[in-house]
């Protein structure tokens, strides 16, 4: 009866309760006029919708596809959705066996462009699989592109995923993802704010994003243009106090321009599942330390490294000159030179020392000739 995200109607529902609100909109005894802010034009629109509402029919339709209706106050209701205030869903239609509330407690959204690049699809699938392997429920919108890739990545490793739709849970949209949605129902959850049989509209897609943002601990945007609906999800997550994360892409790609704008603000840059889990997870969910390869020179102590740095690239050097350049005594320098010699860094020629010459490559040896 109510459109998603209708805060005015949500306020009426909060103050009067669902039974009284439906009665006020269906009778003509003046009860509707007691609803604050109700103009005649608006009243007529709500009355038309109320007259067409058939809750029993909707409940029968969702039961026919093995689903259920979950509303505030139910044991399965995710209380984090209450953060939306009067824009909170009236209830959610759910297909799938898992408990919605329990799954939502440890969930993260992965969203992005529909017309994504191969890079975006790869990153979404990799993130989905990696988060699922770490015990996270991956939530997305089942759209083409990044959403579908994230769901498939989770399903490929037998993980947990939930699809939040902008239509009824019995409507396969987009039609090209009918098989994917069937797999999600069998392995996870399909969720919708609209009743069975409802079809999506442009505004419903935008409003669906607030549910994704509120349901999860954080939102990861993989690819998004400046006006992408995925950025709406991330910014809604920020307003609700959730984490907003972005996966960087080429600066020459318009599909990453929106993500980079998010990262210039309050968004957090992430590159893999471990970094996402570290940000939104519990104490101890740490990403591995990032560093380049350890080189033999890295293992030298400070004094030996100074002596090694003092040696010229070409030619010999006397220990006295090296001591002056390294700022150490001659005896200390000699001791470090013998240490460096044992490690293969330097060679001795008479009273002088030089850097060890690199071994000739096979090609160089052949070119030397007899």
Short mmCIF file of C-alpha atoms in Angstrom, two decimals:
data_model
loop_
_atom_site.label_atom_id
_atom_site.label_comp_id
_atom_site.label_asym_id
_atom_site.label_seq_id
_atom_site.Cartn_x
_atom_site.Cartn_y
_atom_site.Cartn_z
CA UNK A 1 0.00 0.00 0.00
CA UNK A 2 2.87 2.41 0.83
CA UNK A 3 5.72 3.16 -1.56
CA UNK A 4 9.24 2.43 -0.28
CA UNK A 5 10.87 5.28 1.61
CA UNK A 6 7.65 7.31 2.10
CA UNK A 7 8.63 9.13 5.31
CA UNK A 8 5.30 10.96 5.66
CA UNK A 9 3.36 7.69 5.54
CA UNK A 10 6.00 6.10 7.76
CA UNK A 11 5.31 8.75 10.37
CA UNK A 12 1.57 8.01 10.20
CA UNK A 13 2.28 4.31 10.52
CA UNK A 14 4.49 4.88 13.56
CA UNK A 15 1.88 7.04 15.31
CA UNK A 16 -1.29 5.10 14.48
CA UNK A 17 -0.18 1.52 13.77
CA UNK A 18 -0.91 -0.45 10.58
CA UNK A 19 -4.50 -1.49 11.41
CA UNK A 20 -5.68 2.02 12.26
CA UNK A 21 -3.86 3.54 9.28
CA UNK A 22 -5.48 1.12 6.84
CA UNK A 23 -8.90 1.73 8.40
CA UNK A 24 -8.44 5.50 8.24
CA UNK A 25 -7.64 5.32 4.55
CA UNK A 26 -10.52 2.97 3.70
CA UNK A 27 -13.42 4.56 5.60
CA UNK A 28 -15.05 7.92 4.97
CA UNK A 29 -15.92 8.95 8.52
CA UNK A 30 -13.28 11.64 8.70
CA UNK A 31 -10.59 9.45 10.31
CA UNK A 32 -8.13 10.20 7.50
CA UNK A 33 -8.42 13.94 8.12
CA UNK A 34 -6.90 13.37 11.55
CA UNK A 35 -3.64 12.26 9.89
CA UNK A 36 -1.29 15.20 10.12
CA UNK A 37 -0.30 16.85 6.83
CA UNK A 38 -2.84 14.95 4.73
CA UNK A 39 -3.97 17.08 1.76
CA UNK A 40 -7.04 16.15 -0.27
CA UNK A 41 -4.96 15.21 -3.31
CA UNK A 42 -2.60 13.09 -1.29
CA UNK A 43 -5.49 11.51 0.58
CA UNK A 44 -7.10 10.44 -2.69
CA UNK A 45 -3.89 8.81 -3.87
CA UNK A 46 -3.47 6.85 -0.66
CA UNK A 47 -7.10 5.82 -0.66
CA UNK A 48 -6.80 4.38 -4.16
CA UNK A 49 -3.79 2.33 -3.06
CA UNK A 50 -5.48 1.25 0.17
CA UNK A 51 -8.56 0.10 -1.74
CA UNK A 52 -6.42 -2.07 -4.01
CA UNK A 53 -4.38 -3.58 -1.17
CA UNK A 54 -5.04 -7.28 -0.55
CA UNK A 55 -2.71 -8.47 2.25
CA UNK A 56 -4.15 -11.99 2.25
CA UNK A 57 -3.48 -12.34 -1.47
CA UNK A 58 0.13 -11.13 -1.05
CA UNK A 59 0.78 -13.51 1.85
CA UNK A 60 -0.62 -16.40 -0.16
CA UNK A 61 1.53 -15.43 -3.16
CA UNK A 62 4.75 -15.34 -1.16
CA UNK A 63 3.87 -18.61 0.59
CA UNK A 64 3.37 -20.21 -2.82
CA UNK A 65 7.04 -19.57 -3.67
CA UNK A 66 8.26 -20.70 -0.25
CA UNK A 67 8.65 -17.21 1.16
CA UNK A 68 7.49 -15.22 4.16
CA UNK A 69 6.80 -11.68 5.35
CA UNK A 70 8.99 -10.22 8.11
CA UNK A 71 7.97 -7.00 9.85
CA UNK A 72 9.20 -4.90 12.82
CA UNK A 73 8.61 -6.76 16.06
CA UNK A 74 9.18 -10.19 14.52
CA UNK A 75 12.06 -12.27 15.86
CA UNK A 76 13.64 -12.29 12.40
CA UNK A 77 13.47 -8.51 11.88
CA UNK A 78 16.95 -6.88 11.48
CA UNK A 79 16.81 -4.05 13.99
CA UNK A 80 19.52 -2.06 12.18
CA UNK A 81 16.85 -1.14 9.62
CA UNK A 82 15.23 0.97 12.35
CA UNK A 83 18.09 3.46 11.81
CA UNK A 84 16.17 4.63 8.73
CA UNK A 85 13.57 6.23 10.99
CA UNK A 86 10.27 6.92 9.28
CA UNK A 87 11.82 5.74 5.98
CA UNK A 88 12.13 2.25 7.46
CA UNK A 89 10.47 -0.49 5.40
CA UNK A 90 6.98 -1.47 6.51
CA UNK A 91 8.26 -5.02 6.25
CA UNK A 92 10.36 -7.28 4.03
CA UNK A 93 9.31 -10.16 1.81
CA UNK A 94 11.88 -12.92 2.07
CA UNK A 95 12.67 -16.10 0.15
CA UNK A 96 15.30 -18.53 1.37
CA UNK A 97 15.85 -20.64 4.46
CA UNK A 98 18.45 -18.67 6.51
CA UNK A 99 17.43 -16.34 9.32
CA UNK A 100 17.47 -12.76 8.00
CA UNK A 101 18.34 -11.14 11.33
CA UNK A 102 21.27 -13.45 12.02
CA UNK A 103 22.65 -13.09 8.52
CA UNK A 104 22.39 -9.31 8.59
CA UNK A 105 24.50 -9.12 11.76
CA UNK A 106 27.61 -10.07 9.78
CA UNK A 107 26.94 -8.73 6.31
CA UNK A 108 28.65 -6.38 3.86
CA UNK A 109 27.37 -4.89 0.60
CA UNK A 110 29.30 -5.12 -2.67
CA UNK A 111 27.77 -2.90 -5.36
CA UNK A 112 28.83 -1.19 -8.57
CA UNK A 113 28.25 -0.44 -12.22
CA UNK A 114 25.91 -2.50 -14.37
CA UNK A 115 28.03 -1.96 -17.50
CA UNK A 116 31.23 -2.84 -15.66
CA UNK A 117 34.61 -3.60 -17.18
CA UNK A 118 36.27 -7.05 -16.99
CA UNK A 119 38.41 -5.57 -14.19
CA UNK A 120 35.30 -4.59 -12.24
CA UNK A 121 33.71 -8.01 -12.69
CA UNK A 122 36.93 -9.71 -11.59
CA UNK A 123 37.29 -7.54 -8.49
CA UNK A 124 33.63 -7.99 -7.51
CA UNK A 125 33.82 -11.78 -7.85
CA UNK A 126 37.13 -11.92 -5.97
CA UNK A 127 35.80 -9.73 -3.16
CA UNK A 128 32.61 -11.76 -2.94
CA UNK A 129 34.47 -15.06 -2.73
CA UNK A 130 37.06 -13.74 -0.28
CA UNK A 131 34.48 -12.25 2.08
CA UNK A 132 32.37 -15.41 1.94
CA UNK A 133 35.39 -17.53 2.83
CA UNK A 134 35.91 -15.29 5.87
CA UNK A 135 32.35 -15.94 7.04
CA UNK A 136 30.69 -12.75 5.78
CA UNK A 137 27.29 -12.54 4.11
CA UNK A 138 27.65 -10.60 0.85
CA UNK A 139 24.63 -8.43 0.00
CA UNK A 140 24.00 -6.93 -3.42
CA UNK A 141 21.19 -6.03 -5.82
CA UNK A 142 21.31 -8.90 -8.36
CA UNK A 143 21.75 -6.42 -11.24
CA UNK A 144 23.94 -7.02 -14.26
CA UNK A 145 27.62 -6.20 -13.91
CA UNK A 146 29.22 -5.84 -10.49
CA UNK A 147 26.19 -7.08 -8.49
CA UNK A 148 25.90 -10.31 -10.45
CA UNK A 149 29.66 -10.90 -10.33
CA UNK A 150 29.68 -10.48 -6.52
CA UNK A 151 26.83 -12.99 -6.11
CA UNK A 152 28.53 -15.49 -8.43
CA UNK A 153 31.82 -15.17 -6.58
CA UNK A 154 30.09 -16.09 -3.33
CA UNK A 155 28.11 -18.96 -4.85
CA UNK A 156 31.27 -20.39 -6.42
CA UNK A 157 32.81 -20.96 -2.98
CA UNK A 158 29.57 -22.13 -1.35
CA UNK A 159 29.22 -18.95 0.69
CA UNK A 160 26.31 -16.86 1.95
CA UNK A 161 24.77 -14.15 -0.21
CA UNK A 162 21.57 -12.09 -0.19
CA UNK A 163 19.96 -10.21 -3.08
CA UNK A 164 17.85 -7.14 -2.30
CA UNK A 165 15.43 -6.50 -5.18
CA UNK A 166 13.50 -3.41 -6.34
CA UNK A 167 10.53 -5.63 -7.26
CA UNK A 168 8.65 -8.58 -5.79
CA UNK A 169 10.61 -11.62 -4.65
CA UNK A 170 8.70 -13.70 -7.19
CA UNK A 171 9.68 -11.45 -10.12
CA UNK A 172 12.95 -12.48 -11.82
CA UNK A 173 14.51 -9.11 -12.61
CA UNK A 174 16.57 -8.69 -14.64
CA UNK A 175 15.24 -11.63 -16.63
CA UNK A 176 18.74 -12.57 -17.67
CA UNK A 177 19.47 -13.30 -14.00
CA UNK A 178 16.56 -15.67 -13.44
CA UNK A 179 18.91 -18.64 -13.07
CA UNK A 180 21.23 -16.67 -10.77
CA UNK A 181 18.33 -15.61 -8.54
CA UNK A 182 17.22 -19.23 -8.36
CA UNK A 183 20.66 -20.20 -7.10
CA UNK A 184 20.61 -17.38 -4.54
CA UNK A 185 17.23 -18.57 -3.23
CA UNK A 186 18.56 -22.10 -2.80
CA UNK A 187 21.83 -21.03 -1.18
CA UNK A 188 20.93 -17.73 0.46
CA UNK A 189 18.21 -15.08 0.64
CA UNK A 190 16.22 -12.97 -1.81
CA UNK A 191 14.69 -9.90 -0.14
CA UNK A 192 12.24 -7.24 -1.32
CA UNK A 193 10.35 -4.35 0.20
CA UNK A 194 7.60 -4.53 -2.42
CA UNK A 195 4.89 -7.23 -2.36
CA UNK A 196 4.87 -10.24 -4.71
CA UNK A 197 4.16 -9.37 -8.31
CA UNK A 198 5.41 -5.77 -8.02
CA UNK A 199 7.65 -4.57 -10.85
CA UNK A 200 10.63 -2.22 -10.56
CA UNK A 201 10.72 1.47 -11.46
CA UNK A 202 13.61 3.92 -11.57
CA UNK A 203 12.71 5.45 -8.21
CA UNK A 204 12.32 2.04 -6.60
CA UNK A 205 15.90 1.13 -7.54
CA UNK A 206 17.19 4.26 -5.81
CA UNK A 207 15.06 3.64 -2.71
CA UNK A 208 16.08 -0.03 -2.61
CA UNK A 209 19.66 1.14 -2.05
CA UNK A 210 18.84 2.56 1.39
CA UNK A 211 17.82 -0.95 2.53
CA UNK A 212 21.14 -2.38 1.33
CA UNK A 213 23.03 0.38 3.15
CA UNK A 214 21.10 0.01 6.42
CA UNK A 215 21.10 -3.78 6.44
CA UNK A 216 24.90 -4.17 6.26
CA UNK A 217 27.93 -3.09 8.27
CA UNK A 218 29.50 -1.39 5.27
CA UNK A 219 29.27 -0.88 1.51
CA UNK A 220 32.03 -1.53 -1.01
CA UNK A 221 31.74 0.21 -4.39
CA UNK A 222 33.76 -1.51 -7.12
CA UNK A 223 33.06 0.64 -10.19
CA UNK A 224 30.74 3.64 -10.45
CA UNK A 225 30.34 6.72 -12.60
CA UNK A 226 29.66 10.12 -11.07
CA UNK A 227 25.85 9.66 -11.16
CA UNK A 228 25.79 5.99 -10.23
CA UNK A 229 23.16 4.56 -7.90
CA UNK A 230 25.98 2.68 -6.17
CA UNK A 231 27.28 5.98 -4.85
CA UNK A 232 23.80 6.64 -3.43
CA UNK A 233 24.17 3.39 -1.46
CA UNK A 234 27.63 4.35 -0.19
CA UNK A 235 26.58 7.85 0.85
CA UNK A 236 23.48 6.48 2.57
CA UNK A 237 25.77 4.08 4.44
CA UNK A 238 27.90 7.03 5.57
CA UNK A 239 24.84 8.93 6.80
CA UNK A 240 23.79 5.89 8.80
CA UNK A 241 27.23 5.57 10.40
CA UNK A 242 28.29 2.57 8.34
CA UNK A 243 31.56 2.19 6.46
CA UNK A 244 31.78 3.32 2.84
CA UNK A 245 34.63 1.73 0.88
CA UNK A 246 35.82 1.91 -2.69
CA UNK A 247 38.03 -0.18 -4.96
CA UNK A 248 40.27 2.11 -7.04
CA UNK A 249 40.51 1.75 -10.80
CA UNK A 250 42.40 3.43 -13.66
CA UNK A 251 42.17 7.22 -13.47
CA UNK A 252 41.44 7.17 -17.20
CA UNK A 253 38.27 5.10 -16.71
CA UNK A 254 34.98 6.96 -16.39
CA UNK A 255 33.56 3.90 -14.62
CA UNK A 256 35.96 4.51 -11.73
CA UNK A 257 35.50 8.29 -11.59
CA UNK A 258 32.67 8.09 -9.05
CA UNK A 259 34.63 5.69 -6.85
CA UNK A 260 37.63 8.01 -6.84
CA UNK A 261 35.40 10.94 -5.88
CA UNK A 262 34.08 8.83 -2.98
CA UNK A 263 37.66 8.05 -1.92
CA UNK A 264 38.59 11.74 -1.99
CA UNK A 265 35.92 12.28 0.67
CA UNK A 266 35.14 9.99 3.59
CA UNK A 267 35.39 6.70 1.67
CA UNK A 268 38.10 4.20 2.56
CA UNK A 269 40.27 2.59 -0.11
CA UNK A 270 40.23 -1.23 -0.13
CA UNK A 271 41.83 -3.67 -2.55
CA UNK A 272 40.84 -7.11 -1.28
CA UNK A 273 38.58 -8.99 1.11
CA UNK A 274 41.06 -8.95 4.00
CA UNK A 275 41.13 -5.15 4.00
CA UNK A 276 37.34 -4.98 4.01
CA UNK A 277 37.14 -7.49 6.88
CA UNK A 278 39.75 -5.55 8.87
CA UNK A 279 37.70 -2.36 8.58
CA UNK A 280 34.23 -3.72 9.40
CA UNK A 281 35.14 -6.83 11.39
CA UNK A 282 35.93 -7.58 15.00
CA UNK A 283 39.20 -7.24 16.90
CA UNK A 284 41.76 -9.56 15.33
CA UNK A 285 40.39 -9.40 11.77
CA UNK A 286 43.64 -7.93 10.47
CA UNK A 287 44.78 -7.72 6.87
CA UNK A 288 48.29 -9.04 6.18
CA UNK A 289 51.09 -6.48 6.29
CA UNK A 290 51.88 -5.08 2.84
CA UNK A 291 55.56 -4.72 1.92
CA UNK A 292 57.90 -5.37 -0.94
CA UNK A 293 60.40 -8.24 -1.12
CA UNK A 294 63.15 -8.37 1.53
CA UNK A 295 66.58 -7.83 -0.12
CA UNK A 296 69.90 -9.06 1.34
CA UNK A 297 70.95 -5.42 1.96
CA UNK A 298 67.84 -4.98 4.18
CA UNK A 299 69.31 -7.44 6.68
CA UNK A 300 72.48 -5.42 7.33
CA UNK A 301 72.81 -3.44 10.53
CA UNK A 302 73.17 0.33 10.32
CA UNK A 303 76.99 0.45 10.60
CA UNK A 304 77.56 -2.16 7.85
CA UNK A 305 75.04 -0.45 5.62
CA UNK A 306 76.90 2.89 6.01
CA UNK A 307 80.19 1.32 4.97
CA UNK A 308 78.57 -0.40 2.02
CA UNK A 309 76.98 2.88 0.91
CA UNK A 310 80.38 4.62 1.08
CA UNK A 311 81.95 2.28 -1.52
CA UNK A 312 82.08 3.81 -5.03
CA UNK A 313 80.27 2.08 -7.88
CA UNK A 314 83.53 1.70 -9.78
CA UNK A 315 87.12 1.29 -8.70
CA UNK A 316 88.85 0.63 -5.39
CA UNK A 317 88.57 2.50 -2.11
CA UNK A 318 90.95 2.53 0.87
CA UNK A 319 89.55 1.73 4.35
CA UNK A 320 90.70 5.17 5.62
CA UNK A 321 88.67 6.95 2.92
CA UNK A 322 85.67 4.71 3.56
CA UNK A 323 85.86 5.41 7.30
CA UNK A 324 85.79 9.16 6.65
CA UNK A 325 82.80 8.84 4.28
CA UNK A 326 80.87 6.49 6.62
CA UNK A 327 81.68 8.51 9.77
CA UNK A 328 83.30 5.57 11.61
CA UNK A 329 86.81 4.63 12.73
CA UNK A 330 89.24 2.81 10.45
CA UNK A 331 89.17 -0.29 12.67
CA UNK A 332 85.35 -0.33 12.68
CA UNK A 333 85.35 0.08 8.90
CA UNK A 334 87.79 -2.81 8.41
CA UNK A 335 85.66 -5.06 10.61
CA UNK A 336 82.55 -4.18 8.60
CA UNK A 337 84.39 -4.73 5.30
CA UNK A 338 85.34 -8.27 6.30
CA UNK A 339 81.74 -8.86 7.38
CA UNK A 340 80.49 -7.57 4.02
CA UNK A 341 83.10 -9.74 2.27
CA UNK A 342 81.78 -12.87 4.00
CA UNK A 343 78.27 -11.97 2.85
CA UNK A 344 79.41 -11.50 -0.76
CA UNK A 345 78.86 -7.72 -0.99
CA UNK A 346 82.54 -6.64 -1.46
CA UNK A 347 85.91 -7.90 -2.78
CA UNK A 348 89.44 -7.10 -1.68
CA UNK A 349 92.28 -6.22 -4.05
CA UNK A 350 95.55 -5.55 -2.24
CA UNK A 351 94.91 -2.74 0.23
CA UNK A 352 91.75 -1.63 -1.58
CA UNK A 353 88.13 -2.76 -1.55
CA UNK A 354 85.46 -2.73 -4.25
CA UNK A 355 81.88 -3.75 -4.72
CA UNK A 356 81.49 -7.34 -5.87
CA UNK A 357 81.15 -7.48 -9.63
CA UNK A 358 77.92 -9.13 -10.76
CA UNK A 359 78.34 -12.52 -12.40
CA UNK A 360 78.23 -12.27 -16.22
CA UNK A 361 75.04 -13.40 -17.86
CA UNK A 362 75.15 -16.32 -20.30
CA UNK A 363 74.72 -13.98 -23.24
CA UNK A 364 77.61 -11.78 -22.05
CA UNK A 365 79.86 -14.80 -21.67
CA UNK A 366 79.10 -15.95 -25.19
CA UNK A 367 79.76 -12.50 -26.57
CA UNK A 368 83.18 -12.48 -24.89
CA UNK A 369 84.42 -15.15 -27.31
CA UNK A 370 87.62 -17.20 -27.02
#
